[in-house]
Coordinates of C-alpha atoms and ligand atoms in Angstrom, one line a residue:
X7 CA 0.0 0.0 0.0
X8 CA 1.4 3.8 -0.7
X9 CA 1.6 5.6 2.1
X10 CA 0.7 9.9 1.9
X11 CA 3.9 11.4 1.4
X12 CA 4.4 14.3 3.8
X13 CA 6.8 17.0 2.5
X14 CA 8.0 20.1 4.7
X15 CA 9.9 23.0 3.4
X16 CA 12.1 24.9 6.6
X17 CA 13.5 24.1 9.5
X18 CA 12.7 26.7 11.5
X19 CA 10.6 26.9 14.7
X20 CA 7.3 25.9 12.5
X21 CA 8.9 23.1 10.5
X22 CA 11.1 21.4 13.7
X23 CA 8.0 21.5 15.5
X24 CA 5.8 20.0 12.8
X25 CA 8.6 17.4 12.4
X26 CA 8.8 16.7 15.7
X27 CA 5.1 16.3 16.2
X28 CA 4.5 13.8 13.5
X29 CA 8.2 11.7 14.3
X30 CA 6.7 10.9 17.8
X31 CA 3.2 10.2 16.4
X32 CA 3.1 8.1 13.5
X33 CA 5.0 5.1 13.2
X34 CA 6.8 4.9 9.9
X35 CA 4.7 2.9 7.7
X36 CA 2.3 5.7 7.9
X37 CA 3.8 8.4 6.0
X38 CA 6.3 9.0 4.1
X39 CA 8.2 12.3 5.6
X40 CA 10.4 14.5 4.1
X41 CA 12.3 17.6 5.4
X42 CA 13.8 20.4 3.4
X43 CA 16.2 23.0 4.7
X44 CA 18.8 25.1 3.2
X45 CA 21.3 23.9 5.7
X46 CA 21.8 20.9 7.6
X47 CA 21.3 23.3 10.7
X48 CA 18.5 24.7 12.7
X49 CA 19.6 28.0 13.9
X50 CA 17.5 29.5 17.5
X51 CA 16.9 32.5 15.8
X52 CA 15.6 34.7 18.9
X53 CA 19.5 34.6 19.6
X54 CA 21.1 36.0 16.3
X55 CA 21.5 39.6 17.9
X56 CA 24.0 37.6 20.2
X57 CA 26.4 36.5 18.2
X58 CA 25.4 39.9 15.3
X59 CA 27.1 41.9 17.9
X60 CA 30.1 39.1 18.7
X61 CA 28.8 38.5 22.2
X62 CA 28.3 35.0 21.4
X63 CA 29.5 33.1 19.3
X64 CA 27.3 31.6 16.1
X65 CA 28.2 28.5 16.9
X66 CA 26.6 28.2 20.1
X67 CA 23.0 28.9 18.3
X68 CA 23.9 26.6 15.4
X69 CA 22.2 22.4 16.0
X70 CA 22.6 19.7 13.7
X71 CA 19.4 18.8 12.5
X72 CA 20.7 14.8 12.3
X73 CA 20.4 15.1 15.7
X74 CA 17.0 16.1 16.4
X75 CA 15.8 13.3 13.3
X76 CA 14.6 9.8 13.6
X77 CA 16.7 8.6 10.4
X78 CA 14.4 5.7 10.3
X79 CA 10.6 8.0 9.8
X80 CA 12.5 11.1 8.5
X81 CA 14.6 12.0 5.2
X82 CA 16.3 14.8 5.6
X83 CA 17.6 16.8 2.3
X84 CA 20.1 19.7 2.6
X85 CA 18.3 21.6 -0.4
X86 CA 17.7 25.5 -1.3
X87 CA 13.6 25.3 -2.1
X88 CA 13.4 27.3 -6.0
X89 CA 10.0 26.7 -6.2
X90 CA 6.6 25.2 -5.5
X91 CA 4.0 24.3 -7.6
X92 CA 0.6 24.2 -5.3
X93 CA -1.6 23.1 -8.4
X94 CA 0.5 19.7 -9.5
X95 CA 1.7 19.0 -5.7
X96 CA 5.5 19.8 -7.0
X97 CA 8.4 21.1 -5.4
X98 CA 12.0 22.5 -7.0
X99 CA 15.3 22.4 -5.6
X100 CA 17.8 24.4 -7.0
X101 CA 20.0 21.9 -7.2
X102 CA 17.1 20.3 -10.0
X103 CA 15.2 17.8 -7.4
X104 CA 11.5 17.4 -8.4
X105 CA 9.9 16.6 -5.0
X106 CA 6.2 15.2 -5.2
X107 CA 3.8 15.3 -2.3
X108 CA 0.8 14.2 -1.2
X109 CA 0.8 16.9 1.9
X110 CA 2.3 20.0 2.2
X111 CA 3.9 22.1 5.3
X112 CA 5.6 25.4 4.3
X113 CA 6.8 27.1 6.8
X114 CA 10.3 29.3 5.6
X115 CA 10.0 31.9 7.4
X116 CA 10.4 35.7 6.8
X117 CA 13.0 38.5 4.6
X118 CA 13.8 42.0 5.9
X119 CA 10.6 44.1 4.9
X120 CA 12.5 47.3 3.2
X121 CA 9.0 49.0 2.6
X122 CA 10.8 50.2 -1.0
X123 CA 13.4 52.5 1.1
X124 CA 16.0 53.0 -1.6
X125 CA 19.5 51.6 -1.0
X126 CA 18.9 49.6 2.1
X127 CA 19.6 46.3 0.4
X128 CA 22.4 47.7 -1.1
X129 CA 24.2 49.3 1.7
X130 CA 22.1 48.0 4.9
X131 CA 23.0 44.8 7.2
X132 CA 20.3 42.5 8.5
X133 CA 19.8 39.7 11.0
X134 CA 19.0 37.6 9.0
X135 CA 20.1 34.0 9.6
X136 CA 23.6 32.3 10.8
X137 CA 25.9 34.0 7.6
X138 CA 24.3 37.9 7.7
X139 CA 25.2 37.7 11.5
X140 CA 28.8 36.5 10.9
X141 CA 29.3 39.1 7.9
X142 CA 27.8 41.9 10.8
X143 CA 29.8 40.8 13.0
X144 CA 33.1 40.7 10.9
X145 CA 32.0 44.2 9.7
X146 CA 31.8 46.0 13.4
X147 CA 35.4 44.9 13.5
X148 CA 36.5 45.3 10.6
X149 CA 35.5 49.1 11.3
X150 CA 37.2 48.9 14.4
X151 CA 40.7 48.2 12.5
X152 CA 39.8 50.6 10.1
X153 CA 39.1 53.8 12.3
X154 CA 42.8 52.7 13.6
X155 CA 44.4 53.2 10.5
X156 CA 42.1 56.1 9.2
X157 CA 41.6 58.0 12.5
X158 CA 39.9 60.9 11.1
X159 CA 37.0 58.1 10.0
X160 CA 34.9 59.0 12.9
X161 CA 31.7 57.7 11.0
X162 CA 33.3 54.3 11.3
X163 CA 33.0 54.4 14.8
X164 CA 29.1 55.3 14.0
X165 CA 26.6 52.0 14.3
X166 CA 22.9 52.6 12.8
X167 CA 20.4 50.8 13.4
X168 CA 16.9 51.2 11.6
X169 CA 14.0 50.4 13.7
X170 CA 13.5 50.1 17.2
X171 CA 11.2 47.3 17.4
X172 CA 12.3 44.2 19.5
X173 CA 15.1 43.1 17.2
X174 CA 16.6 46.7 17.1
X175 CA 16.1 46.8 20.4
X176 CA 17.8 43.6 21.5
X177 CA 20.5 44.0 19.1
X178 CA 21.8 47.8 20.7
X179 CA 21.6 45.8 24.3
X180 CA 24.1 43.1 22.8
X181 CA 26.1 45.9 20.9
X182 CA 26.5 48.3 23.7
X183 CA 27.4 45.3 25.8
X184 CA 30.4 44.3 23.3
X185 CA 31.8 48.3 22.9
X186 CA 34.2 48.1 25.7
X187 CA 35.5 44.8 24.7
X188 CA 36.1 46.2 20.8
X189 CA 37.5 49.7 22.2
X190 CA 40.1 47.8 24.3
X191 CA 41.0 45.2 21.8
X192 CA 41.0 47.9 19.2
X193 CA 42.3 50.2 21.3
X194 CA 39.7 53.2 20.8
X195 CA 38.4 55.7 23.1
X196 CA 35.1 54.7 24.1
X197 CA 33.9 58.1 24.2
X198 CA 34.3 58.2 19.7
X199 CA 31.8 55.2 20.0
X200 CA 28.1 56.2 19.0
X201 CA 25.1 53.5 18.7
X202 CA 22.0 55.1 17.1
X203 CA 18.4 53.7 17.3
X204 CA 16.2 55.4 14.8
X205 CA 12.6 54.7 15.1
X206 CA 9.6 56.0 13.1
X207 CA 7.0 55.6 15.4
X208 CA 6.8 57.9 18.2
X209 CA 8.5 55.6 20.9
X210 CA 10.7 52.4 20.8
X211 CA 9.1 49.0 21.0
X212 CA 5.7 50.1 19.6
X213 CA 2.6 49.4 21.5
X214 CA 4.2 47.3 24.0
X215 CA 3.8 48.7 27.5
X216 CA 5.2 52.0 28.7
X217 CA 6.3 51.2 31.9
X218 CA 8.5 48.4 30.3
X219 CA 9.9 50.8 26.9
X220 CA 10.4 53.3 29.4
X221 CA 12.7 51.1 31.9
X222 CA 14.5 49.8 28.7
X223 CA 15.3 53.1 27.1
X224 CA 16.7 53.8 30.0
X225 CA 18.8 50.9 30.5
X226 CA 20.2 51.3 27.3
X227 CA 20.9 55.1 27.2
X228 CA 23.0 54.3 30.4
X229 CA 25.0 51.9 28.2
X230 CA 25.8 54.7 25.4
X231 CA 22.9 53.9 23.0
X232 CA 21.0 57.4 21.4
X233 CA 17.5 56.8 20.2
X234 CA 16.2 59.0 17.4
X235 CA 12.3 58.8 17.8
X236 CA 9.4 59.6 15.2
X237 CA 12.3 60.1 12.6
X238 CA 12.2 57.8 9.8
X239 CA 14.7 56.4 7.6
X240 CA 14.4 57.8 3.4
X241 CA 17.4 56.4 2.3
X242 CA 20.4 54.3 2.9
X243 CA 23.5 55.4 0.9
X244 CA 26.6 54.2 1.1
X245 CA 28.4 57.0 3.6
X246 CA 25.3 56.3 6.0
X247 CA 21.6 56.8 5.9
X248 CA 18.9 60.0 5.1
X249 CA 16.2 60.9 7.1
X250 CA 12.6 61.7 6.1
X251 CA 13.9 65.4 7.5
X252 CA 16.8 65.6 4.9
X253 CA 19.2 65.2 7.6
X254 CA 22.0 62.9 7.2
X255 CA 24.0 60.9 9.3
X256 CA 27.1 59.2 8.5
X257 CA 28.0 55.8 9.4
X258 CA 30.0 53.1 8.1
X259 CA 27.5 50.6 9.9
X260 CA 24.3 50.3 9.4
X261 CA 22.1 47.2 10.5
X262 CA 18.1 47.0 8.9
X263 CA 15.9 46.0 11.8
X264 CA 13.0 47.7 10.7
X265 CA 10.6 44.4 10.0
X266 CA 10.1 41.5 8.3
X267 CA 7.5 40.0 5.2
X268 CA 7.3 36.4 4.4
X269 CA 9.1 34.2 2.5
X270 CA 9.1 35.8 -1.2
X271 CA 8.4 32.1 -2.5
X272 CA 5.0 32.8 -0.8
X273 CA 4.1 35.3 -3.6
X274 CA 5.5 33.2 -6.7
X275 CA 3.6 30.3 -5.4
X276 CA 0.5 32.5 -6.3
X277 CA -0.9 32.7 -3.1
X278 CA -2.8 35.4 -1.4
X279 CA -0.4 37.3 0.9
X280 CA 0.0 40.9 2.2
X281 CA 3.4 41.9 3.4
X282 CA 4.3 38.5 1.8
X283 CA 2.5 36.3 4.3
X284 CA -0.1 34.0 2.9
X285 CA -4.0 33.7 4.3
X286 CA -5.0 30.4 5.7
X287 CA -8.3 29.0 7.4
X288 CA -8.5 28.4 11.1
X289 CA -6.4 25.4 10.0
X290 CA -3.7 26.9 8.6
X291 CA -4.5 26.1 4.9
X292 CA -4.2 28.8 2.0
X293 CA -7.6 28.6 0.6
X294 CA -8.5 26.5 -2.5
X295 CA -5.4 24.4 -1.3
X296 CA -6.8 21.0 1.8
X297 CA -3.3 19.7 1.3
X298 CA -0.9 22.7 2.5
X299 CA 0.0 24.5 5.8
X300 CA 1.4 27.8 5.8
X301 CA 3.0 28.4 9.1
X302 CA 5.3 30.3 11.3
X303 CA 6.5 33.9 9.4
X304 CA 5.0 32.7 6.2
X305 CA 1.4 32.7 7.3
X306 CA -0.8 35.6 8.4
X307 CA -3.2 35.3 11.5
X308 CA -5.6 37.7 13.0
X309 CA -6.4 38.3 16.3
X310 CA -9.7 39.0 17.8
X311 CA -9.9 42.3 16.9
X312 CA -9.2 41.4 13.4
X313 CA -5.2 43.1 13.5
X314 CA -2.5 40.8 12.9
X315 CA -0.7 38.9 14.9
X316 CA 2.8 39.8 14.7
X317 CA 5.0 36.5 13.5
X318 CA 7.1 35.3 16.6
X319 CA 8.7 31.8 17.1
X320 CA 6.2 32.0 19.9
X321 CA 3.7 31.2 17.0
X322 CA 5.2 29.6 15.0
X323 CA 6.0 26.5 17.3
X324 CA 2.3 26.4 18.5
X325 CA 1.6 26.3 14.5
X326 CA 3.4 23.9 14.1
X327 CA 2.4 21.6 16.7
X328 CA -1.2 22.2 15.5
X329 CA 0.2 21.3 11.8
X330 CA 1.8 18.1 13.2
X331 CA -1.9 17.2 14.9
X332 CA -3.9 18.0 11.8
X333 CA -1.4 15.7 9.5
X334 CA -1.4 12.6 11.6
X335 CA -5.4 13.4 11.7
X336 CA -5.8 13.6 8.1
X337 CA -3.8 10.4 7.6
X338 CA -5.6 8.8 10.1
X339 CA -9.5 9.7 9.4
X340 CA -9.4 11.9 12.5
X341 CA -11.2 15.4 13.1
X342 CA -9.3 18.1 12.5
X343 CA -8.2 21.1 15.0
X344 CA -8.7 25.0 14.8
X345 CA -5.7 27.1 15.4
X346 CA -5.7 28.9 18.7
X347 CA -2.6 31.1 19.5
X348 CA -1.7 31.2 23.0
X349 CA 0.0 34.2 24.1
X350 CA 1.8 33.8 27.0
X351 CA 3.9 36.9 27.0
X352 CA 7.0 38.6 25.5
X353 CA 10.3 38.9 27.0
X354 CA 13.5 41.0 25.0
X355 CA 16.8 41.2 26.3
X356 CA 18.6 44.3 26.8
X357 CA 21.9 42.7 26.9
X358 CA 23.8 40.9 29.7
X359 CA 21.2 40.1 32.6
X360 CA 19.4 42.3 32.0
X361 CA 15.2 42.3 30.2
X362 CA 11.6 43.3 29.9
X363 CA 8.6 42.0 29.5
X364 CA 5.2 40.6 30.3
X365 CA 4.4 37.2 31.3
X366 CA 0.6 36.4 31.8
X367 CA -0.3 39.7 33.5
X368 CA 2.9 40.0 35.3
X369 CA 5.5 42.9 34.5
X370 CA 8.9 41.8 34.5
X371 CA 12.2 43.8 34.5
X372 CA 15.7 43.4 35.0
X373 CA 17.3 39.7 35.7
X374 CA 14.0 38.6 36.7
X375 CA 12.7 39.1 33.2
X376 CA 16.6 37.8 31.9
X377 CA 16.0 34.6 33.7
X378 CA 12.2 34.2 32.4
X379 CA 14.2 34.5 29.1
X380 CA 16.2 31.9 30.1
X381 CA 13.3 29.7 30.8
X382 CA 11.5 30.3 27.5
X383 CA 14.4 29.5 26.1
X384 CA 15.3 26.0 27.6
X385 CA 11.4 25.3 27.3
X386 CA 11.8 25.4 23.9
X387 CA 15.4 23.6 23.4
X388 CA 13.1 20.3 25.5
X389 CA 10.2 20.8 22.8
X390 CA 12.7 19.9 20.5
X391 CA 15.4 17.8 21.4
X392 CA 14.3 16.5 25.2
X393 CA 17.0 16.9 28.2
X394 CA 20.2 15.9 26.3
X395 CA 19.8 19.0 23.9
X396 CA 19.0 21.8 27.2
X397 CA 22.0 20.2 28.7
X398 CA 24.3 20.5 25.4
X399 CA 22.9 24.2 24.2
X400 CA 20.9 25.5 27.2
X401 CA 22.9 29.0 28.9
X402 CA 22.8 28.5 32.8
Ligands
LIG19 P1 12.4 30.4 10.7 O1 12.6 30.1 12.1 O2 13.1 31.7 10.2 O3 12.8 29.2 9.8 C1 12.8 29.2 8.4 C2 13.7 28.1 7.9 O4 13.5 28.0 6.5 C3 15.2 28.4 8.2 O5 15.8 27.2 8.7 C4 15.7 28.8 6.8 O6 17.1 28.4 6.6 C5 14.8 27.9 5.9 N1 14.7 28.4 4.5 C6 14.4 29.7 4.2 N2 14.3 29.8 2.8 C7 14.6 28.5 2.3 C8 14.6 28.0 1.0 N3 14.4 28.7 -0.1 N4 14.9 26.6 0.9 C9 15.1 25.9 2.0 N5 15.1 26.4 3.3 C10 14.8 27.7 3.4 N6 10.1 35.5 18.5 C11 9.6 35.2 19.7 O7 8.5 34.6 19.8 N7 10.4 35.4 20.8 C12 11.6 36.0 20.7 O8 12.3 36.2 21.8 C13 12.1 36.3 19.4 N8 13.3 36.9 19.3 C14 13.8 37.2 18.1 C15 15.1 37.7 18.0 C16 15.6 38.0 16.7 C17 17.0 38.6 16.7 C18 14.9 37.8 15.6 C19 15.4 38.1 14.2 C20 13.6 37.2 15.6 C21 13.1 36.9 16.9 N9 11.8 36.4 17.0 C22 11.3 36.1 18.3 C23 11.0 36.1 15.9 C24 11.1 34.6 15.5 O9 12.5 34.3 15.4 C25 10.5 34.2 14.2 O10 9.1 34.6 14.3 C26 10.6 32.7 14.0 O11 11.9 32.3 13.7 C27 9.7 32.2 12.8 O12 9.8 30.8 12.7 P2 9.6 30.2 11.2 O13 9.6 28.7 11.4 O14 8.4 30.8 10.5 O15 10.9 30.6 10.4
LIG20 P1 9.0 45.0 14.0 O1 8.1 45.2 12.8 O2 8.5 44.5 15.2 O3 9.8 46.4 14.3 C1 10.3 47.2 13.2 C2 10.4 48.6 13.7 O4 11.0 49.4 12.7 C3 9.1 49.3 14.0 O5 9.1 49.8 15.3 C4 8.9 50.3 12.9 O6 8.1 51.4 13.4 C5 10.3 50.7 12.6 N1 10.5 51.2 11.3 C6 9.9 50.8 10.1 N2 10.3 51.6 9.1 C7 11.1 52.5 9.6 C8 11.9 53.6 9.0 N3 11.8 53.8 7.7 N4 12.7 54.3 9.8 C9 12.8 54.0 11.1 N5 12.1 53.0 11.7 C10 11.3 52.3 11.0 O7 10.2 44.1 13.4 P2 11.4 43.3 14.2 O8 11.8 44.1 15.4 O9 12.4 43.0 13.1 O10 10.6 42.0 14.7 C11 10.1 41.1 13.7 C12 9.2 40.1 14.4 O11 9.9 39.3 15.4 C13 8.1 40.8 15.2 O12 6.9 40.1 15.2 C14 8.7 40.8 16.7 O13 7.6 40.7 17.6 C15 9.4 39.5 16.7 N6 10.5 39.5 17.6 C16 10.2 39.2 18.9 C17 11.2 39.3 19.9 C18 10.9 39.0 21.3 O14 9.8 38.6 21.6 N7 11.8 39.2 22.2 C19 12.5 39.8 19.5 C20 12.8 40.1 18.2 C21 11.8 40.0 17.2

């Protein structure tokens, strides 16, 4: 008998978890299961402002997928997804692999939103994934040496960064935390260093609560960073970036942190997306399509109020545990389960011990709110690969 194959672009938050779900539930003569990622990694994403900045090393956020597969239910291909072809249940590799499914999970995550702002993806750096952190990384030194040998570059001791939302904000906690570290290696003045948060809306960390913005502006002005509020970025250029004012402001640094869209395969598939992320039903399925799941950054979900929720690995794992139930239901003649997102709270660092955020109802600040980070963070290091992984990757 042919069993349904079950194909699953990303290994991401929504992907792992889907994986993981249906590895522990079906026993392999009941599907077929195949997982596609561009590297044989998984990378914990909410940590790539550590090692942007060079306070951690990439390494340390980097797991072998092997490890978290059961060779014996699930094939793993290293592949770069070129296309997918909803209407004859076809997927193409780049490197020419013609995958057919029978079931479809797509969950590969988001791009830097530019919003059409010229020159940011020629001149602006962005967290991207494991390589655009090392390249960042490499860069804040590299500017470093060169203010050494050029010392009237005084923009290369200047570090933009575009948007002030939680990665911007996480990533000037990291960056503030690594300056005295560069400046003595480097041998600079710490006084020539200048971090600059720009932020369009009229505060940092939009619509989150002011108490909370308020205690982390503050927290990270003390450590040297300078927020430019309700002043937009026009223009990235090569000395630095424009502002919606005219002003400029030179820097040989600048890092994009001003929002995400989904996967641009999202759009060439032909589905219905804004800001690149595809509606789905209240079972995560583009309509017209009972055999795919969008998940994670890829797929757009509304909250009671009808606004957006905004994509977190927070939802995406949920997603994708719901994804994993609905598969092994569909194989198995079961009932299928609406999505419900669970919002337990957000947490963003502000460098070393130090956070903010809401948990439940509770406000959290300082190391309290760095060691509920902590928390979520091993949490989700069990969900996927059980005690032995929180012991190997976990930060005590
Ligand atoms: P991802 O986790 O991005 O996974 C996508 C996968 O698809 C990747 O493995 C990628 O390599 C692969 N892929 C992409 N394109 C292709 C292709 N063409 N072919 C093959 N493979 C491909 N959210 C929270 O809830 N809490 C946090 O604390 C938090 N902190 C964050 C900190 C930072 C610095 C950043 C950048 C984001 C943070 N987020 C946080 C957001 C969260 O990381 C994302 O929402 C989450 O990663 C989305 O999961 P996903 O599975 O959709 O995509
Ligand atoms: P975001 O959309 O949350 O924030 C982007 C910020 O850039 C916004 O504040 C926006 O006003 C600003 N901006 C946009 N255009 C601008 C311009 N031209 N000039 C200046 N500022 C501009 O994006 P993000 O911070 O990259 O986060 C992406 C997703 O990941 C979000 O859903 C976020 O919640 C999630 N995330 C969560 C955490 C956490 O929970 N700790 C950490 C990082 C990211």
């Amino acid at each position: 008998m042919m069993v349904p194959k079950i194909l699953i672009l990303g290994a991401g938050y929504g992907g792992l978890m889907t994986m993981v779900h249906l590895q522990r539930e079906l026993s392999y003569n009941e599907a077929e299961i195949t997982l596609v990622n561009k590297h044989d990694y998984h990378y914990i994403t909410t940590h790539l402002h550590e090692p942007a900045a060079g306070t951690a090393h990439h390494e340390r956020i980097k797991i072998d997928i092997k490890e978290l597969i059961d060779e014996k239910k699930v094939n793993f291909i290293e592949g770069i997804v070129k296309e997918i072809k909803p209407d004859q249940n076809l997927v193409l590799l780049e490197d020419g692999q013609e995958l057919s499914y029978d079931y479809l999970v797509i969950a590969l995550g988001s791009e830097p939103e530019t919003f059409g702002i010229k020159g940011l993806r020629e001149h602006a750096l962005s967290i991207r994934n494991i390589d655009s952190v090392r390249m960042i990384k490499e860069h804040i030194e590299y500017m470093f040496s060169k203010y050494n040998n050029e010392p009237d570059c005084e923009e290369c001791l200047t570090f933009v960064v575009g948007g002030a939302g939680f990665t911007g904000i996480e990533f000037v906690g990291e960056l503030a935390d690594r300056i005295p570290a560069l400046c003595e290696e480097f041998d600079v003045d710490p006084g020539k260093v200048k971090i600059i948060n720009i932020e369009a809306s009229p505060s940092a960390l939009p619509g989150f609560d002011q108490e909370l913005v308020r205690y982390a502006i503050d927290l990270l002005e003390k450590k040297g960073v300078t927020f430019l509020v309700n002043t937009a970025i026009k223009e990235c250029t090569d000395q630095g970036v424009i502002l919606a004012n005219g002003d400029e402001i030179k820097a040989g640094t600048v890092i994009w942190t001003g929002g995400v869209r989904g996967n641009s395969l999202i759009e060439t598939s032909g589905f219905e997306t804004k800001r690149g992320r595809a509606k789905v039903d209240d079972f995560l399925r583009p309509p017209g399509h009972e055999n795919i799941f969008i998940i994670g950054d890829c797929s757009l979900i509304f909250n009671e109020e009808g606004r957006p929720y905004p994509p977190t690995a927070q939802i995406a794992t949920q997603q994708g545990e719901n994804c994993g139930k609905n598969l092994t239901a569909q194989i198995r003649g079961g009932k299928l389960i609406p999505f419900i997102p669970h919002i337990r709270g957000t947490v963003a660092s502000l460098g070393r011990g130090e956070a903010v955020g809401v948990v439940g109802k509770r406000k959290l600040f300082g190391f309290t709110a760095y060691v509920m980070k902590k928390v979520i963070d091993h949490r989700y290091l069990y969900m996927i690969g059980g005690i032995p992984l929180v012991l190997k990757k976990g930060k005590f």
